[in-house]
Coordinates of C-alpha atoms in Angstrom, one line a residue:
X1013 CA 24.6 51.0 1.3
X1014 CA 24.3 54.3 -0.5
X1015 CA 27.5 55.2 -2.2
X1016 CA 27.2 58.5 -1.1
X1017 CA 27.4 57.7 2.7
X1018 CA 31.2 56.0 2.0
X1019 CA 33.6 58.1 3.8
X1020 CA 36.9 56.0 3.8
X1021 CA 38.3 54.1 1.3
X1022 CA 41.5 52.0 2.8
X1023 CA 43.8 50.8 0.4
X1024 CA 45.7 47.7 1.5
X1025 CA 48.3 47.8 -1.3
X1026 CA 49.1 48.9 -4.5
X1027 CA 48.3 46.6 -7.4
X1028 CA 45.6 48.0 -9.9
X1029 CA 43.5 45.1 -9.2
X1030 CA 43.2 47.1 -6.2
X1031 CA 43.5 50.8 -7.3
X1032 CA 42.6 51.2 -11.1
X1033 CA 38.7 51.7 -10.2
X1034 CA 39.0 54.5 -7.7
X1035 CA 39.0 57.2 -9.8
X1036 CA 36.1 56.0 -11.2
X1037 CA 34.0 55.6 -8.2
X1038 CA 35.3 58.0 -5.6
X1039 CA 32.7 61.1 -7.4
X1040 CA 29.9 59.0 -6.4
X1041 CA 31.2 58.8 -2.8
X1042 CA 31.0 60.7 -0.1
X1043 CA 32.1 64.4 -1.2
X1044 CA 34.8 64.3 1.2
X1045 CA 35.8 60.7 1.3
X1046 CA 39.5 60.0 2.2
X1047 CA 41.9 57.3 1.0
X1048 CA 44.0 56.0 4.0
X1049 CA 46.9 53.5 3.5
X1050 CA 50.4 53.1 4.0
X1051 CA 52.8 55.5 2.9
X1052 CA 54.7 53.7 0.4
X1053 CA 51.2 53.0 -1.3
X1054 CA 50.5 56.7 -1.1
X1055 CA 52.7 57.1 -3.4
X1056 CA 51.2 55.3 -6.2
X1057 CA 47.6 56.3 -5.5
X1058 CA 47.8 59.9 -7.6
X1059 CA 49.2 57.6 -10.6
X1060 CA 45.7 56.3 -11.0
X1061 CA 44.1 59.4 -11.4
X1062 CA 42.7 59.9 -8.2
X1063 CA 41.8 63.3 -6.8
X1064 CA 41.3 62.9 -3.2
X1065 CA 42.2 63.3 -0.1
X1066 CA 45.5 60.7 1.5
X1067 CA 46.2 60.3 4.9
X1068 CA 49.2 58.0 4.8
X1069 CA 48.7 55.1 8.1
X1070 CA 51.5 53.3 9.9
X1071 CA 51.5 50.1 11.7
X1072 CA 48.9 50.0 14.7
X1073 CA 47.1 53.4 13.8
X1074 CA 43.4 53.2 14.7
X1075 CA 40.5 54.7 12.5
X1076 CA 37.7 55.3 14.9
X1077 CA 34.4 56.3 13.5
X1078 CA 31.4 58.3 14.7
X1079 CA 29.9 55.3 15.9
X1080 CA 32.3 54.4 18.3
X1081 CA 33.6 51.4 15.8
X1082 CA 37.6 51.2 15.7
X1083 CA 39.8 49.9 12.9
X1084 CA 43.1 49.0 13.4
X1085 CA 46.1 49.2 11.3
X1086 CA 48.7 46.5 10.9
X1087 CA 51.8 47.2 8.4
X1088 CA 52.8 43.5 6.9
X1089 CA 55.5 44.7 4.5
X1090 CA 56.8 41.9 2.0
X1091 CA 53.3 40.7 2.0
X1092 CA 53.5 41.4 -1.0
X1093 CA 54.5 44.7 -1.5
X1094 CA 56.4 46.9 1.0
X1095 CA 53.4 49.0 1.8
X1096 CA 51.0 46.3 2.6
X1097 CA 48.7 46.8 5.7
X1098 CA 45.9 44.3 7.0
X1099 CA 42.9 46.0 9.0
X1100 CA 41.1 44.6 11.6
X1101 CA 37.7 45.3 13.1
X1102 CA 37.6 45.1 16.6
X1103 CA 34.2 45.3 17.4
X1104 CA 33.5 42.0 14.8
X1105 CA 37.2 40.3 15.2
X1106 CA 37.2 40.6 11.5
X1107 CA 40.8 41.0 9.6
X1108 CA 41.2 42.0 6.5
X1109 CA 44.6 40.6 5.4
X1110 CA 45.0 42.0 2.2
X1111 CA 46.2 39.4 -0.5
X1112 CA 47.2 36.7 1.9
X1113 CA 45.1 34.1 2.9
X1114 CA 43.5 34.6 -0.5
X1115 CA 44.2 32.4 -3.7
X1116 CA 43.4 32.1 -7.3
X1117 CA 40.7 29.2 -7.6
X1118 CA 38.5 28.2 -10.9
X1119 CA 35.4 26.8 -8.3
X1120 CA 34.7 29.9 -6.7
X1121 CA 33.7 29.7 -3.1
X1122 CA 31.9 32.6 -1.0
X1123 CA 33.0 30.7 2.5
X1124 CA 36.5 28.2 3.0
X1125 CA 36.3 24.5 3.2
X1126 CA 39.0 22.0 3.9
X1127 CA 40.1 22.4 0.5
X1128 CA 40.9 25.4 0.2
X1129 CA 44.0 25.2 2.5
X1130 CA 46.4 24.5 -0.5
X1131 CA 45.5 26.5 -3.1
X1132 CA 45.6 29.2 -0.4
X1133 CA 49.6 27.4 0.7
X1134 CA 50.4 27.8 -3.0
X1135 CA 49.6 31.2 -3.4
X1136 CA 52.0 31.9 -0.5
X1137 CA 54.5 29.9 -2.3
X1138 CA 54.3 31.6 -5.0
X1139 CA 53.6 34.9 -4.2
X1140 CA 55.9 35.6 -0.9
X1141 CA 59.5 35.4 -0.7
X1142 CA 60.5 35.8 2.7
X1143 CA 59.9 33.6 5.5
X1144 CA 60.8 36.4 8.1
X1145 CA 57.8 38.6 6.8
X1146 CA 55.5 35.3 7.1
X1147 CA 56.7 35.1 10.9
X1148 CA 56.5 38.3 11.4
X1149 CA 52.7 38.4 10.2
X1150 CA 52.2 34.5 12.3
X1151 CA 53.2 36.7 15.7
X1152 CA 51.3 39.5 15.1
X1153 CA 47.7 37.0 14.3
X1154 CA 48.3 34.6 16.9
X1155 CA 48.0 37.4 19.2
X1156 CA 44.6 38.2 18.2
X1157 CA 40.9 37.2 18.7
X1158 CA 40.1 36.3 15.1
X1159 CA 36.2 35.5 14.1
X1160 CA 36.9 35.6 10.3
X1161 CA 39.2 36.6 7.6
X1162 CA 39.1 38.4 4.9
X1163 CA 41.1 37.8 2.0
X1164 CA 41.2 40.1 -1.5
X1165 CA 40.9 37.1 -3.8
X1166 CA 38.8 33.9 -2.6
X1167 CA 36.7 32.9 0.2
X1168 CA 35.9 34.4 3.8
X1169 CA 37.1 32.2 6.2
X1170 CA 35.3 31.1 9.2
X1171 CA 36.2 27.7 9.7
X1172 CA 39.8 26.5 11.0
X1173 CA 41.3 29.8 11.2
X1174 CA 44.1 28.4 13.5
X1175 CA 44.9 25.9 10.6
X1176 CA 44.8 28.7 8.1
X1177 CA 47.2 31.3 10.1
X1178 CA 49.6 28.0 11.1
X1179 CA 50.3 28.4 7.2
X1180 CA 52.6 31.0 7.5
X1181 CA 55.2 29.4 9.3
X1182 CA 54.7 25.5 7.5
X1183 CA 54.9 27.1 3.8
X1184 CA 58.1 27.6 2.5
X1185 CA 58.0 30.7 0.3
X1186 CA 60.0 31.7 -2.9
X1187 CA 59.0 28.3 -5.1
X1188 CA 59.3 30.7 -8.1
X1189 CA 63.2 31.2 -7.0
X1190 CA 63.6 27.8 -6.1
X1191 CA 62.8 26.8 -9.8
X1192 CA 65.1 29.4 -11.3
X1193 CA 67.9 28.2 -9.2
X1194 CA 66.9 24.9 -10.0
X1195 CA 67.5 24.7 -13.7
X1196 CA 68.4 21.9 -15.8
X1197 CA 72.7 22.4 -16.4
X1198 CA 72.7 21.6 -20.2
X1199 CA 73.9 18.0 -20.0
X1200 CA 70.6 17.5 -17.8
X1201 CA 68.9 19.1 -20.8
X1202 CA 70.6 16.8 -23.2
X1203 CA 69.4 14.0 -21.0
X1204 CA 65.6 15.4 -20.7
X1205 CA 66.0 16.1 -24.7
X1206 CA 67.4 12.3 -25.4
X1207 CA 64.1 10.9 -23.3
X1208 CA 61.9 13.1 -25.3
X1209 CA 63.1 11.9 -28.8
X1210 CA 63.1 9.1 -27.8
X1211 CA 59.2 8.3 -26.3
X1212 CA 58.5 10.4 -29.6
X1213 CA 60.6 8.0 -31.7
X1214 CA 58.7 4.8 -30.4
X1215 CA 55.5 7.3 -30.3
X1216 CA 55.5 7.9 -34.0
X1217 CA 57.3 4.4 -35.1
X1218 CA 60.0 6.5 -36.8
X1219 CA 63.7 8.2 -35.7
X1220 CA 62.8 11.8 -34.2
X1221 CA 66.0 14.0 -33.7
X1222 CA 66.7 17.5 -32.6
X1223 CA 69.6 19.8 -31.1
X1224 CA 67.7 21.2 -28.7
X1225 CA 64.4 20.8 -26.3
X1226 CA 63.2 24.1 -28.9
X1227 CA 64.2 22.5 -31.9
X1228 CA 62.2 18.9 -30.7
X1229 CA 58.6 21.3 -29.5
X1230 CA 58.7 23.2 -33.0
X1231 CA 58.9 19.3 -34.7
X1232 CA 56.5 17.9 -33.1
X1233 CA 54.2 21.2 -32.7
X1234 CA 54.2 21.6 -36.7
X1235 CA 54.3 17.8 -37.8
X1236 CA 52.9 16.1 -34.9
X1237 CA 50.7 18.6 -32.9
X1238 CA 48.4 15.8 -31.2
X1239 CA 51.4 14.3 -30.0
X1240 CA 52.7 17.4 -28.5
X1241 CA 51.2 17.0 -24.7
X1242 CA 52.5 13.7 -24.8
X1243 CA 56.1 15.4 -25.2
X1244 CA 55.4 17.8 -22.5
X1245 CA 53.9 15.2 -20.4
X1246 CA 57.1 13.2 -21.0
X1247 CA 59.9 16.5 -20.4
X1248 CA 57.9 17.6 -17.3
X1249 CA 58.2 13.9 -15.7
X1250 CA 61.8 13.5 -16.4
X1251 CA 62.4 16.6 -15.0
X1252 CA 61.0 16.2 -12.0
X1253 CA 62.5 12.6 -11.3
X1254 CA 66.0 14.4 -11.7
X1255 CA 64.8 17.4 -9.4
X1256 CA 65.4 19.9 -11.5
X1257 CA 62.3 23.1 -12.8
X1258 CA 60.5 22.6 -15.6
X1259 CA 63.1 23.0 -18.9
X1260 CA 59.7 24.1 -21.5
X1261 CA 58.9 27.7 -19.9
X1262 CA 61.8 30.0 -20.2
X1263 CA 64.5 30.0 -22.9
X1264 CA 62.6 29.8 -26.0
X1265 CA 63.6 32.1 -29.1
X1266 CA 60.4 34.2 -30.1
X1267 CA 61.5 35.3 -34.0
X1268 CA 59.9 38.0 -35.9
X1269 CA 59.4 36.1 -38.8
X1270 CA 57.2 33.5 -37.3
X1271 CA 55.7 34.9 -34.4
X1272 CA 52.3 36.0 -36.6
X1273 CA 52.5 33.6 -39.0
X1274 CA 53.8 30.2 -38.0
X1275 CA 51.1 28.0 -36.3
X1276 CA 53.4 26.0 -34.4
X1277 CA 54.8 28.7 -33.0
X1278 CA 51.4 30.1 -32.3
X1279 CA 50.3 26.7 -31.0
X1280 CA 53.8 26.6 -28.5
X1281 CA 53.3 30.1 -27.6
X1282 CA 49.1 29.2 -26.5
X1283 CA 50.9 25.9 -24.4
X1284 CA 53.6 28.3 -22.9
X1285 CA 51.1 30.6 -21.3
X1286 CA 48.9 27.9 -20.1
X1287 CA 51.9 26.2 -18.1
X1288 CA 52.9 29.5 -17.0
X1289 CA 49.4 29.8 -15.2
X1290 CA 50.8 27.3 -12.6
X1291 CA 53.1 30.1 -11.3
X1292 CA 49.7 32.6 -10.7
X1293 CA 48.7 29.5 -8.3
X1294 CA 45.4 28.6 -10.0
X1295 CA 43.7 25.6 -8.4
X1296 CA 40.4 23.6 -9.1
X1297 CA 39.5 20.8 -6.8
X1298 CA 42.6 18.5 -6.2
X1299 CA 43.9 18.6 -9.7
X1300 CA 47.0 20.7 -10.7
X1301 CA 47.5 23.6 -12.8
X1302 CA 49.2 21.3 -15.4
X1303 CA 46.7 18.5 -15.2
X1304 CA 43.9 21.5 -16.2
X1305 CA 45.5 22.5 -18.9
X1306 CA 47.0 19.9 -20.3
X1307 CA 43.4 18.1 -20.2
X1308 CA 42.5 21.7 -22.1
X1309 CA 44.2 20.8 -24.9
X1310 CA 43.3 17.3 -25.8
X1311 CA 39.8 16.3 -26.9
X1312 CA 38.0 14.3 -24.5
X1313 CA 34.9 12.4 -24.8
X1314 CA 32.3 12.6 -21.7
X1315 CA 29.3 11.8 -20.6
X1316 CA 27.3 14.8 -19.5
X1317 CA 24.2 16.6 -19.0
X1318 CA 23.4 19.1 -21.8
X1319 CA 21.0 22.2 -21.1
X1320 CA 19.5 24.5 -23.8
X1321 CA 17.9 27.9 -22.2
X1322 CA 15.7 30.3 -25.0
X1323 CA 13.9 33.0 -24.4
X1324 CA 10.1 32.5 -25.6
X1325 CA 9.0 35.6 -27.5
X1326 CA 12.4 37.4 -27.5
X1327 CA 12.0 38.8 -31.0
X1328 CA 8.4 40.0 -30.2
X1329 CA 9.8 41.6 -27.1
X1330 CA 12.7 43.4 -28.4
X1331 CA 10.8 45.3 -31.5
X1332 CA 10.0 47.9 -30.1
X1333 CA 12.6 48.6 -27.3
X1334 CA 15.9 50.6 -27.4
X1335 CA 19.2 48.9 -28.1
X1336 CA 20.8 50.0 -24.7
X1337 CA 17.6 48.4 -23.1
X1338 CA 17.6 45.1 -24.6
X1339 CA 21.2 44.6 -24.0
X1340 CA 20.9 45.8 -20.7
X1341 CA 17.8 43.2 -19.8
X1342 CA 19.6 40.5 -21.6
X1343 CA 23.0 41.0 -19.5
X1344 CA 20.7 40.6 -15.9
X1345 CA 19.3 37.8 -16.9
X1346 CA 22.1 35.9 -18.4
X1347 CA 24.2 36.8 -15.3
X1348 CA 21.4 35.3 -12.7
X1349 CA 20.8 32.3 -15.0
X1350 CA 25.0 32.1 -15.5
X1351 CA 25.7 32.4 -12.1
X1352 CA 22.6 29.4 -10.6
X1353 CA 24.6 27.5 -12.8
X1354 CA 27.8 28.1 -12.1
X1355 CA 27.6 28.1 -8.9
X1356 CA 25.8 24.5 -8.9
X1357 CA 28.4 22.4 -10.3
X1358 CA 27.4 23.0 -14.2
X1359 CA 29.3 25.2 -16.6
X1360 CA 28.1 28.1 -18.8
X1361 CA 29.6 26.9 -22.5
X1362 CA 28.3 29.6 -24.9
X1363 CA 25.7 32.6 -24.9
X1364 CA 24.0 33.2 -28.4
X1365 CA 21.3 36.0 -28.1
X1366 CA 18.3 34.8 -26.4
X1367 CA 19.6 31.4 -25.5
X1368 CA 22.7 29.6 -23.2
X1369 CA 24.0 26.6 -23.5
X1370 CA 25.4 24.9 -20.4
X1371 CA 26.7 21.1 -19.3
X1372 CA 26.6 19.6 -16.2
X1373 CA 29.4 16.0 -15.7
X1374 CA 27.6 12.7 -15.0
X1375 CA 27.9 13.0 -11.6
X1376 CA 25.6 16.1 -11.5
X1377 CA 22.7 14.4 -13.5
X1378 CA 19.8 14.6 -10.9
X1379 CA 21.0 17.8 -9.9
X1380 CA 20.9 19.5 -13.4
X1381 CA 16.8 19.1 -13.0
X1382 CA 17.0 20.7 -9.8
X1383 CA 18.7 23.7 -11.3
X1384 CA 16.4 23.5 -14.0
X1385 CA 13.5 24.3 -12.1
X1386 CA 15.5 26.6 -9.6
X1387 CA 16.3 28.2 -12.9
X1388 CA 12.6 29.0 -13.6
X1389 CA 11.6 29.8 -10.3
X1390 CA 14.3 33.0 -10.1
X1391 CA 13.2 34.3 -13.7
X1392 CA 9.0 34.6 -12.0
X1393 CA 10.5 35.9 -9.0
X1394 CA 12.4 38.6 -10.9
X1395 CA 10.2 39.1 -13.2
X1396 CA 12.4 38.7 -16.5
X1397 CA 11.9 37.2 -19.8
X1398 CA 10.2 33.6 -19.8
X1399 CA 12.4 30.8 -21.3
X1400 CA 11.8 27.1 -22.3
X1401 CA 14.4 24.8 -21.6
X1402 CA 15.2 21.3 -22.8
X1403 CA 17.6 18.9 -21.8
X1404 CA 19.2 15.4 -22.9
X1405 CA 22.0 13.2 -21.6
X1406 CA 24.8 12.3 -24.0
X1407 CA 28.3 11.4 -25.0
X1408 CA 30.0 14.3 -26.2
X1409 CA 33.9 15.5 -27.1
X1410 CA 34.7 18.2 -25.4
X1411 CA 37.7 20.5 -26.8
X1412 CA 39.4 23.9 -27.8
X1413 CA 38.7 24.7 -30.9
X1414 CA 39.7 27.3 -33.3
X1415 CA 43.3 28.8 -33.0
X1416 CA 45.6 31.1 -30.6
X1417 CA 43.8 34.2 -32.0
X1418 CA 40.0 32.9 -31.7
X1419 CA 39.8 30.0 -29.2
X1420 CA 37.0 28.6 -27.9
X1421 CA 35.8 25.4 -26.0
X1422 CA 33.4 23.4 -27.8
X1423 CA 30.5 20.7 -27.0
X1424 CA 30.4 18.1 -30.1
X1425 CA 27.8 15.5 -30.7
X1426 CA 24.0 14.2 -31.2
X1427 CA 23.0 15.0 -27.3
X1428 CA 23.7 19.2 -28.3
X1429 CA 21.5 18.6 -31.4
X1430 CA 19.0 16.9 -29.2
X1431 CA 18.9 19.3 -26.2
X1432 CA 18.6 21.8 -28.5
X1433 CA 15.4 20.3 -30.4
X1434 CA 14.3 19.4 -26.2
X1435 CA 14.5 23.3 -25.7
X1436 CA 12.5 23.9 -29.2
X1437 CA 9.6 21.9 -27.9
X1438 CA 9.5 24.1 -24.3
X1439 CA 7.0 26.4 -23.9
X1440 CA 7.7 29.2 -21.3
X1441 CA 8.1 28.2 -17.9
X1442 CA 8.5 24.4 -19.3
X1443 CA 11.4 21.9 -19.2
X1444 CA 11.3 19.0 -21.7
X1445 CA 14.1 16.6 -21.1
X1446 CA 14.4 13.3 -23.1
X1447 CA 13.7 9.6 -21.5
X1448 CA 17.1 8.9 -21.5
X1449 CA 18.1 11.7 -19.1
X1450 CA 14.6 10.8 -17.4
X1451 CA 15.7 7.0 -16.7
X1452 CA 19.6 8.4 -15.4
X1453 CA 17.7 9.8 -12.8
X1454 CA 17.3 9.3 -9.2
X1455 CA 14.3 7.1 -8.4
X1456 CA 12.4 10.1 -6.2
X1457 CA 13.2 12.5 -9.0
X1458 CA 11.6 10.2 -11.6
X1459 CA 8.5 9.6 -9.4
X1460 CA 8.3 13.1 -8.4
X1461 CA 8.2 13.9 -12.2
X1462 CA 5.8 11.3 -13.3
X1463 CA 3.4 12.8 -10.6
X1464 CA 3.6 15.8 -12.4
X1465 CA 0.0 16.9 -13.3
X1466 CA 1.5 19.7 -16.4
X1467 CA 3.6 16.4 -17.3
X1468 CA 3.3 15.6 -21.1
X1469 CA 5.1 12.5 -23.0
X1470 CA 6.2 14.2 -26.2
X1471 CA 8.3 13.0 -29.4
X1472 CA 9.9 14.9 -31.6
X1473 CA 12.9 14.0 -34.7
X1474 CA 16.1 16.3 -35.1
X1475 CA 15.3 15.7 -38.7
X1476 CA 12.1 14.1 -40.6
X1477 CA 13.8 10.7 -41.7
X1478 CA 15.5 10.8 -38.5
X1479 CA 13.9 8.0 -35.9
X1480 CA 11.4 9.6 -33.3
X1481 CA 12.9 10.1 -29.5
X1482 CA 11.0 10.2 -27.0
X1483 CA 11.0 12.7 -24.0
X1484 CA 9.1 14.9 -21.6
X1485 CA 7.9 18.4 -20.7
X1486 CA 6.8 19.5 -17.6
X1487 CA 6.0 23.1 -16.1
X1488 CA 9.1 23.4 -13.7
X1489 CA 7.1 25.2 -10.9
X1490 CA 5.4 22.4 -10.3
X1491 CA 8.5 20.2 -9.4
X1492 CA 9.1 20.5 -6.2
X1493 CA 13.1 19.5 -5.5
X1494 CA 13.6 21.3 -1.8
X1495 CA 12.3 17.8 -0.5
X1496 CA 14.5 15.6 -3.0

């Protein structure tokens, strides 16, 4: 839609997530655009530097529009914030319900599944305190003809509304209160503290002691740091069996002296903000917040699908363009290619330049060519830069690398070096993939691909006295993997 045909903008709380862009878009609006939203969020709006117009709504107000569409109003205080309104489109039985029904989720989803119920009940848990606002919100839905909802964060939900509305009065909100009420009384902690030195004692074959839970993470953090998730996987277990929060993420003494300069500190403070993610609700697939990160932190050794993307004749290209241009042009086509695979069960690991490297996990092997070739297909359609790529299947460890101040997740092992001598040998609009990837295939794949007219059996060496290794380039257009 043209910006400049927006006439409303309805605010359904607050938060900047929200707000902090307005004043940045509403100039290319409508000239007269208004704001509308609840009172107590009127409030806030001017804070953000916005300029226009705001007509503050209460609950059950109706927008109706020249074209005889209606919006209605509900207020939802406590949900999160006092002002909070949902809106609802009558025409469509749409509602837009602000926050809830939303969740923090690493797999992004456009449209719910069945999983997406409890990363959606933990976001209420976390995020809502009162179960009278909840009921309040469960009386107001259930008396409405709802197609789809909605949320802020997450997925539209078309499927098993009913079971995604009964939420509100099976969750029991303030889990974040729960925990503080829930601490460890200090001869608990003594307890949890006595279990940690001692799996650390029998851990390291030698007597670990400490006064305190602080004292013991500093230890082990400077002396022992790959045995540190073991600690926390040890306190966070005890814990639990004795019912009591989590004893590692409050409490701690942040000193000025060490804060900058002490890498255990550093490394406790990088651990404290990743268990501390549990509480924002974030969710991927059946595993836990803690499982996530704690599998962050230790190296682990996978097998996987490696993919090496270049840009053929980049430098050529680029020589005579402007800066702004060439950043711009790379930025659209690193975001297409970025989001095919994201959104196809691989993972974007680094952009250099020209080139990405991505992975795809075992079980996504025969779907990795697929994306490949799907990859290919939208750069001719969109006309961008032409890329090789080149593929191998490996072994590889997998792990954060670096420290708190410059992170970042590496890929180690032969199959990067390989995919990245695959992607050397790719001409544009070619994939060259190695005959071990090519033999982990599924059998229509591999006869699809041997059918290949454009297919050529290649062999290359990472290095001149290395052994030859065999492998395969094909032009992906001809590989047709709709009927696969």
């Amino acid at each position: 839609i043209d910006p400049k045909k927006i006439k409303y903008i309805i605010i359904h709380h607050q938060d900047p997530d929200l707000c902090g862009l307005i004043p940045l878009i509403e100039n290319i609006l409508h000239p007269d655009v208004t704001i509308l939203c609840e009172s107590r969020t009127a409030l806030f709006v001017p804070y953000y530097g916005s300029r226009k117009a705001v007509i503050p709504i209460c609950d059950e107000d109706i927008l109706s529009l020249k074209s005889g569409r209606e919006l209605k109003f509900f207020h939802m205080p406590y949900l999160h914030f006092a002002g909070n309104l949902f809106t609802y489109d009558i025409d469509t039985a749409s509602l837009f319900s602000s926050d809830i029904f939303g969740c923090f989720k690493q797999d992004w989803m456009m449209y719910s599944d069945e999983s997406y119920l409890a990363p959606v009940k933990m976001f209420i848990e976390h995020y809502i305190s009162s179960p009278e606002a909840l009921q309040y919100a469960y009386d107001k839905l259930k008396s409405l003809k709802i197609n789809r909802i909605l949320p802020q964060h997450g997925a539209v939900i078309e499927d098993d509304i009913d079971k995604f509305i009964e939420l509100l009065i099976t969750t029991e909100p303030g889990s974040l209160l729960r925990e503080l009420y829930n601490k460890a009384t200090s001869k608990q902690e003594q307890e949890i503290l006595e279990t940690g030195t001692k799996e650390m004692s029998l851990r390291l074959n030698k007597k670990i002691s400490a006064n305190n839970l602080n004292e013991l993470m500093n230890t082990i953090a400077k002396e022992y740091p790959l045995f540190l998730s073991i600690l926390i996987d040890t306190v966070l277990a005890k814990a639990s069996a004795m019912g009591v929060s989590n004893p590692l993420t409050r409490g701690r003494i942040h000193s000025s002296e060490n804060i900058q300069t002490d890498n255990g500190s550093q490394l406790l403070d990088s651990l404290h903000k990743r268990y501390l993610s549990r509480q924002y609700s974030i969710m991927s697939d059946k595993k836990s917040t803690e499982e996530i990160m704690l599998q962050g932190l230790k190296a682990l050794k996978a097998n996987v699908v490696l993919m090496f993307i270049d840009i053929r004749g980049f430098t050529r290209w680029c020589a005579d363009k402007q800066p702004d241009t060439i950043m711009d042009t790379l930025s659209h086509q690193h975001a297409l290619i970025s989001k095919i695979i994201n959104s196809n069960g691989g993972r974007v690991n680094k952009i250099f330049g020209d080139g990405i490297l991505a992975y795809f996990t075992e079980d996504y092997t025969s779907q990795s060519i697929k994306i490949a070739e799907k990859i290919q297909g939208t750069i001719v359609e969109n006309k961008l830069l032409p890329v090789g790529i080149g593929m191998d299947f490996g072994k590889v460890i997998m792990g954060d690398l670096g420290e708190e101040a410059r992170l970042d997740y590496t890929l180690i092992g032969s199959s990067v070096n390989i995919a990245s001598r695959m992607c050397d040998s790719a001409a544009k609009g070619e994939t060259a993939i190695t005959m071990h990837l090519y033999n982990n295939l599924d059998d229509k794949l591999k006869t699809a691909i041997s059918c290949l007219k454009s297919k050529e059996e290649i062999k290359v060496k990472l290095k001149p006295s290395d052994p030859e290794i065999k492998a395969i380039k094909f032009l992906s257009k001809e590989l047709d993997t709709k009927s696969l």
